[in-house]
Amino acid sequence: VIDERPARSRLLEAATRLFYAEGVHAVGVDRIIAEAGVAKATFYHHFPGKDDLVRAYVEEQSQIQRARAARLPPAPAGEMVLAIFDIVHEIGQEPDYRGCPFVNAAAEYPDPAHPVRQAIADHRRWFRGLLRDLLVADGHSEAAGTADILVALKDGILVGSYLDESSARAITREAVIRVMACSPVAVAPPGVQTG
Amino acid sequence: VIDERPARSRLLEAATRLFYAEGVHAVGVDRIIAEAGVAKATFYHHFPGKDDLVRAYVEEQSQIQRARAARLPPAPAGEMVLAIFDIVHEIGQEPDYRGCPFVNAAAEYPDPAHPVRQAIADHRRWFRGLLRDLLVADGHSEAAGTADILVALKDGILVGSYLDESSARAITREAVIRVMACSPVAVAPPGVQTG
Amino acid sequence: VIDERPARSRLLEAATRLFYAEGVHAVGVDRIIAEAGVAKATFYHHFPGKDDLVRAYVEEQSQIQRARAARLPPAPAGEMVLAIFDIVHEIGQEPDYRGCPFVNAAAEYPDPAHPVRQAIADHRRWFRGLLRDLLVADGHSEAAGTADILVALKDGILVGSYLDESSARAITREAVIRVMACSPVAVAPPGVQTG
Amino acid sequence: VIDERPARSRLLEAATRLFYAEGVHAVGVDRIIAEAGVAKATFYHHFPGKDDLVRAYVEEQSQIQRARAARLPPAPAGEMVLAIFDIVHEIGQEPDYRGCPFVNAAAEYPDPAHPVRQAIADHRRWFRGLLRDLLVADGHSEAAGTADILVALKDGILVGSYLDESSARAITREAVIRVMACSPVAVAPPGVQTG
DNA sequence: ACTAGCGGGACGACCCGTTTGT
DNA sequence: ACAAACGGGTCGTCCCGCTAGT
C-alpha cells in the first residue's frame, strides 16, 4: 500500500505516451508494462484489464484539459473564448502532435456504450458546456448553437493540425471571430436551418 | 455460387464495411476473406498485404466523394459550397454513422509517410482545393483562409455527428454562412491574427 | 513471348536456380512458376507435385556431372582422378557456390527411402564407381577403400568451399596425392584399421 | 508435473531433437513447444524468434563437441588426432545418424552473414584450429594445409556416413594416416599446388 | 498445351490479453 | 516482482486443386 501510486502513475504515464503516439490497439500491455518498469501482476492489480487503462488514460486527458481551462486568467467571457482557442491552436502546433486524443481513441471504439466512449462523451459535454456558458455570460444570443459550431471548429482545427501540412495558415482566431459574429440577419434568415 | 462479382470487388466491399464499422486494426484479414467468400490465397493475389487493402479502401472512399461532388447540379459558386455542406450534414445524420473514414483511418496510422496516410492527405488536398476554387469563383476575398476554415468546419461537424448526441442541433448551414461572411473589418485587423 | 523453350524446361531451370541458391523448403512452387512464367496448371501438368520437381532437379544435376566427366579428355587413369578433382576444386571456387546440391538437398530429406534421396544415392554410387574403376585401371591396390576416401575428400572439399573462408588454401591436389599414395606400410599396419 | 527442468532447457532439447532429425525449416515452433510442453508465450519469452532458437541449437552442438574433445585422455599429439577421428567415425555409425548438424543447418541458411551461419563458422574455425595445433605439436611440417585436408576428410566422412550404405567400409583411420603421411617429396612438388 | 484466376485448408512465425504460482 | 502458462488471435505462405478461356 505504501508504493502503490508510483507504479500506477508510471503505468498511466507509459500508456498515455504510447496510446497517443501509436494508437490504442497498436500498443500491447506487454509493451506498456515494460516501459513502465512494472510486473505484469502489478498492472493487473491496478487495472482489471486493458480497457480500464484506456479509460483512465482518456479520463486523465480530460482532467488535464479541465485543469488548464481552470488556470486561465480571468477575463471577459468573449476574450476567454478566444483564449481557449489560442490554447487549441498552440496544442495543434506542438511538434509531435498526433491529433485529438479523444477523437483518435473514439475511432478505435465503435460501441458508444463502451466505458471509453462514455468518458469521451463526458469530456465533450464538459467542453461544449464551457463554451456555452461563456457565450451566455458574454450576452451572446444563440449561445447554444454557437457553442456547437465552436466545438466543431475546435475538432476540425485539431484534425487539420494532425493531417494537413503545417504550412496551412493559422486560421483559428479569424474563424472564432467569424463564428461568434452572428449578425441578426445571418442568424435567422427565414426558413434557414436551426443553428 | 451466390455472388458473381469478381473476387477483388467482394474483398473491397467487405473490407469497406468492416473497416468503417469497426476500425482497421480491429478487423483481421481472416474475417474479411470470410465475409467476402474468397480464399486467402485469392486475397493475397489481389493485395500484397493488408495495408494495401486499407489503402484501396481509403482511395475508394475518396473516389466516391469526388464522384458525388462531380454530380452536384451546377449552381453559383456560393450555393455550391452550401450544397456541399448539405451533403456533409446528411452524411453525418446517417443511421450508423461512425465518423469520417479518413479521420478514423488516420487515427490508426501514426506515420505520415505511410501510403494510407498519403492517400488521406491526397483526399484532403483535393477537398480543400475544391472549396478554395469555389470561393475564388464566388469572388470571395480571403478564399484560401476561408477554405481552411471550412475544411475544419467539415471535419468538426463529422466528428460531432459521430461522437455527440444526435440531439445536438444541426448547425451546419448557419456555420457555413457565418464563416463565409467575412466582413472586411473582421478579415485582417492588423495584429489580430495569431500565426 | 520472350522465352520459347518448353514450359517444362523453364520450370526446371527456375527450380534449379532457386532450389540451389535458397534451399528446397525455402522456395515455394508459386515462386518457381512465377519465375518460369508458366501457369500453375502447367506446372502440375508436368510434375505431379513439388517433390517430383525436386527429384528432377537432383537427377538433372547428376546428368550434368556425368556429362562433364564423360567429356574429360582421355588420359592415364591416375591423371584422370586428378583431373576430376581439379574440376571439383574449380566448382568449389565459383563465385556463388552454395555447396554440393546433393548434400544440401539430402539435408532437407531425412527419409532415405524418399525418391529424392534415392536419386542422390544413385548419383553417389555412380561417382564412387567412377573413382574405383579409375583406381583399378591405375593398378591401384586397395582401389575400393581408396575410392571411399576420395569420395569423402570430394564431399569435404565442397563442404569447406561453401562454409569456410575462401582464404583457406587450396589443398585439393595435395590431398588427392596423399590419399592415393598408399605405401604398403601405411595401408595395413596390423591392428590399426578401425573397421 | 512430468518434467521439472526449466522451460528453456525443455525447448532447446525438443528443438535439438527435431531440428536434427527432420531439418530446421521442416519443424515449426508449434511442434517444438508442443513437444517441450511449454506455452507459446514462454517460448517467445526465452527466444526472440525461431532463428535464435536455431542458433542456440547450433551453439549447443558446438559446446558438446568442444567438451567431448576436452575430455579426451592426454596422449601424444599424433595419437590425439587419431582419437578425434575415432570419435568422428563412431558418431557417423550411430543408428539414427542424420549427418553433421552444422552442414545440415548451413544447407538451410544461404546467407553467410546470418547468425546461424556465423555460429557454424565459429565452430568450424575452432575445429580446424584444434587439428592444426595438434599437428604443430606433433612436429608436422605443413600443419596448416594438413589440417585443412583433415577437416575436409572429417566433413566427407560424416556426409558419407549419412548418405551412403553403411556397408561402405570404414576407412577413417586409414585415411587419416595417409593424409598425415606427407613425405617431403609429396608435400611440395614445385608448381603442383593449385592455389 | 497453355493461361489466368480462384478455392481450399493447413500451417508458418509471432503476439494478444489474462491468470497463476512462487 | 518474475517466470510460466494459456488459448486464441495476428498477418501471411504453403501446396494443391479446379474451372474457364484461349
mmCIF file of C-alpha atoms in Angstrom, chain D residues 51-131:
data_model
loop_
_atom_site.group_PDB
_atom_site.id
_atom_site.type_symbol
_atom_site.label_atom_id
_atom_site.label_comp_id
_atom_site.label_asym_id
_atom_site.label_seq_id
_atom_site.Cartn_x
_atom_site.Cartn_y
_atom_site.Cartn_z
ATOM 1 C CA ASP D 51 16.207 -18.210 -35.608
ATOM 2 C CA ASP D 52 17.518 -17.518 -32.143
ATOM 3 C CA LEU D 53 16.463 -20.996 -31.127
ATOM 4 C CA VAL D 54 18.254 -22.395 -34.151
ATOM 5 C CA ARG D 55 21.369 -20.504 -33.238
ATOM 6 C CA ALA D 56 21.144 -21.765 -29.653
ATOM 7 C CA TYR D 57 20.814 -25.283 -31.053
ATOM 8 C CA VAL D 58 23.890 -24.872 -33.216
ATOM 9 C CA GLU D 59 25.897 -23.310 -30.428
ATOM 10 C CA GLU D 60 24.949 -26.082 -28.050
ATOM 11 C CA GLN D 61 26.086 -28.690 -30.525
ATOM 12 C CA SER D 62 29.386 -26.864 -30.752
ATOM 13 C CA GLN D 63 29.709 -26.820 -26.978
ATOM 14 C CA ILE D 64 29.031 -30.546 -26.819
ATOM 15 C CA GLN D 65 31.767 -31.284 -29.325
ATOM 16 C CA ARG D 66 34.234 -28.980 -27.629
ATOM 17 C CA ALA D 67 33.515 -30.637 -24.291
ATOM 18 C CA ARG D 68 33.959 -34.048 -25.822
ATOM 19 C CA ALA D 69 37.312 -33.017 -27.249
ATOM 20 C CA ALA D 70 38.338 -31.569 -23.904
ATOM 21 C CA ARG D 71 37.565 -34.868 -22.201
ATOM 22 C CA LEU D 72 39.904 -36.851 -24.441
ATOM 23 C CA PRO D 73 42.609 -38.523 -22.370
ATOM 24 C CA PRO D 74 46.021 -36.934 -22.778
ATOM 25 C CA ALA D 75 48.166 -38.523 -25.418
ATOM 26 C CA PRO D 76 50.876 -37.599 -27.919
ATOM 27 C CA ALA D 77 49.553 -35.114 -30.431
ATOM 28 C CA GLY D 78 49.574 -37.549 -33.329
ATOM 29 C CA GLU D 79 47.522 -40.055 -31.414
ATOM 30 C CA MET D 80 45.124 -37.318 -30.349
ATOM 31 C CA VAL D 81 44.322 -36.697 -33.989
ATOM 32 C CA LEU D 82 43.583 -40.346 -34.488
ATOM 33 C CA ALA D 83 41.480 -40.400 -31.335
ATOM 34 C CA ILE D 84 39.452 -37.461 -32.626
ATOM 35 C CA PHE D 85 38.783 -39.257 -35.855
ATOM 36 C CA ASP D 86 37.834 -42.388 -33.952
ATOM 37 C CA ILE D 87 35.114 -40.301 -32.367
ATOM 38 C CA VAL D 88 34.127 -38.901 -35.759
ATOM 39 C CA HIS D 89 33.841 -42.420 -37.030
ATOM 40 C CA GLU D 90 31.798 -43.571 -34.050
ATOM 41 C CA ILE D 91 29.408 -40.633 -34.402
ATOM 42 C CA GLY D 92 28.859 -41.496 -38.036
ATOM 43 C CA GLN D 93 27.953 -45.056 -37.133
ATOM 44 C CA GLU D 94 25.250 -44.133 -34.638
ATOM 45 C CA PRO D 95 21.905 -45.708 -35.508
ATOM 46 C CA ASP D 96 19.867 -42.663 -36.498
ATOM 47 C CA TYR D 97 22.749 -40.656 -37.783
ATOM 48 C CA ARG D 98 21.468 -37.845 -39.967
ATOM 49 C CA GLY D 99 24.690 -36.123 -40.922
ATOM 50 C CA CYS D 100 26.688 -33.284 -39.447
ATOM 51 C CA PRO D 101 24.272 -30.870 -37.750
ATOM 52 C CA PHE D 102 26.365 -27.907 -38.849
ATOM 53 C CA VAL D 103 26.481 -28.925 -42.502
ATOM 54 C CA ASN D 104 22.771 -29.681 -42.493
ATOM 55 C CA ALA D 105 21.854 -26.431 -40.817
ATOM 56 C CA ALA D 106 24.073 -24.474 -43.204
ATOM 57 C CA ALA D 107 22.232 -26.063 -46.122
ATOM 58 C CA GLU D 108 19.120 -24.239 -44.968
ATOM 59 C CA TYR D 109 20.770 -20.884 -44.286
ATOM 60 C CA PRO D 110 22.190 -19.499 -47.532
ATOM 61 C CA ASP D 111 23.178 -16.133 -46.097
ATOM 62 C CA PRO D 112 26.714 -16.349 -44.693
ATOM 63 C CA ALA D 113 26.071 -13.273 -42.578
ATOM 64 C CA HIS D 114 23.183 -14.903 -40.776
ATOM 65 C CA PRO D 115 23.818 -15.514 -37.056
ATOM 66 C CA VAL D 116 23.262 -19.227 -37.543
ATOM 67 C CA ARG D 117 25.929 -19.305 -40.222
ATOM 68 C CA GLN D 118 28.238 -17.279 -38.033
ATOM 69 C CA ALA D 119 27.874 -19.816 -35.253
ATOM 70 C CA ILE D 120 28.644 -22.579 -37.716
ATOM 71 C CA ALA D 121 31.683 -20.741 -38.992
ATOM 72 C CA ASP D 122 32.880 -20.254 -35.419
ATOM 73 C CA HIS D 123 32.616 -23.926 -34.756
ATOM 74 C CA ARG D 124 34.483 -24.839 -37.885
ATOM 75 C CA ARG D 125 37.269 -22.388 -37.087
ATOM 76 C CA TRP D 126 37.594 -23.969 -33.672
ATOM 77 C CA PHE D 127 37.843 -27.488 -35.087
ATOM 78 C CA ARG D 128 40.363 -26.561 -37.716
ATOM 79 C CA GLY D 129 42.443 -24.763 -35.091
ATOM 80 C CA LEU D 130 42.296 -27.788 -32.854
ATOM 81 C CA LEU D 131 43.696 -30.041 -35.563
#
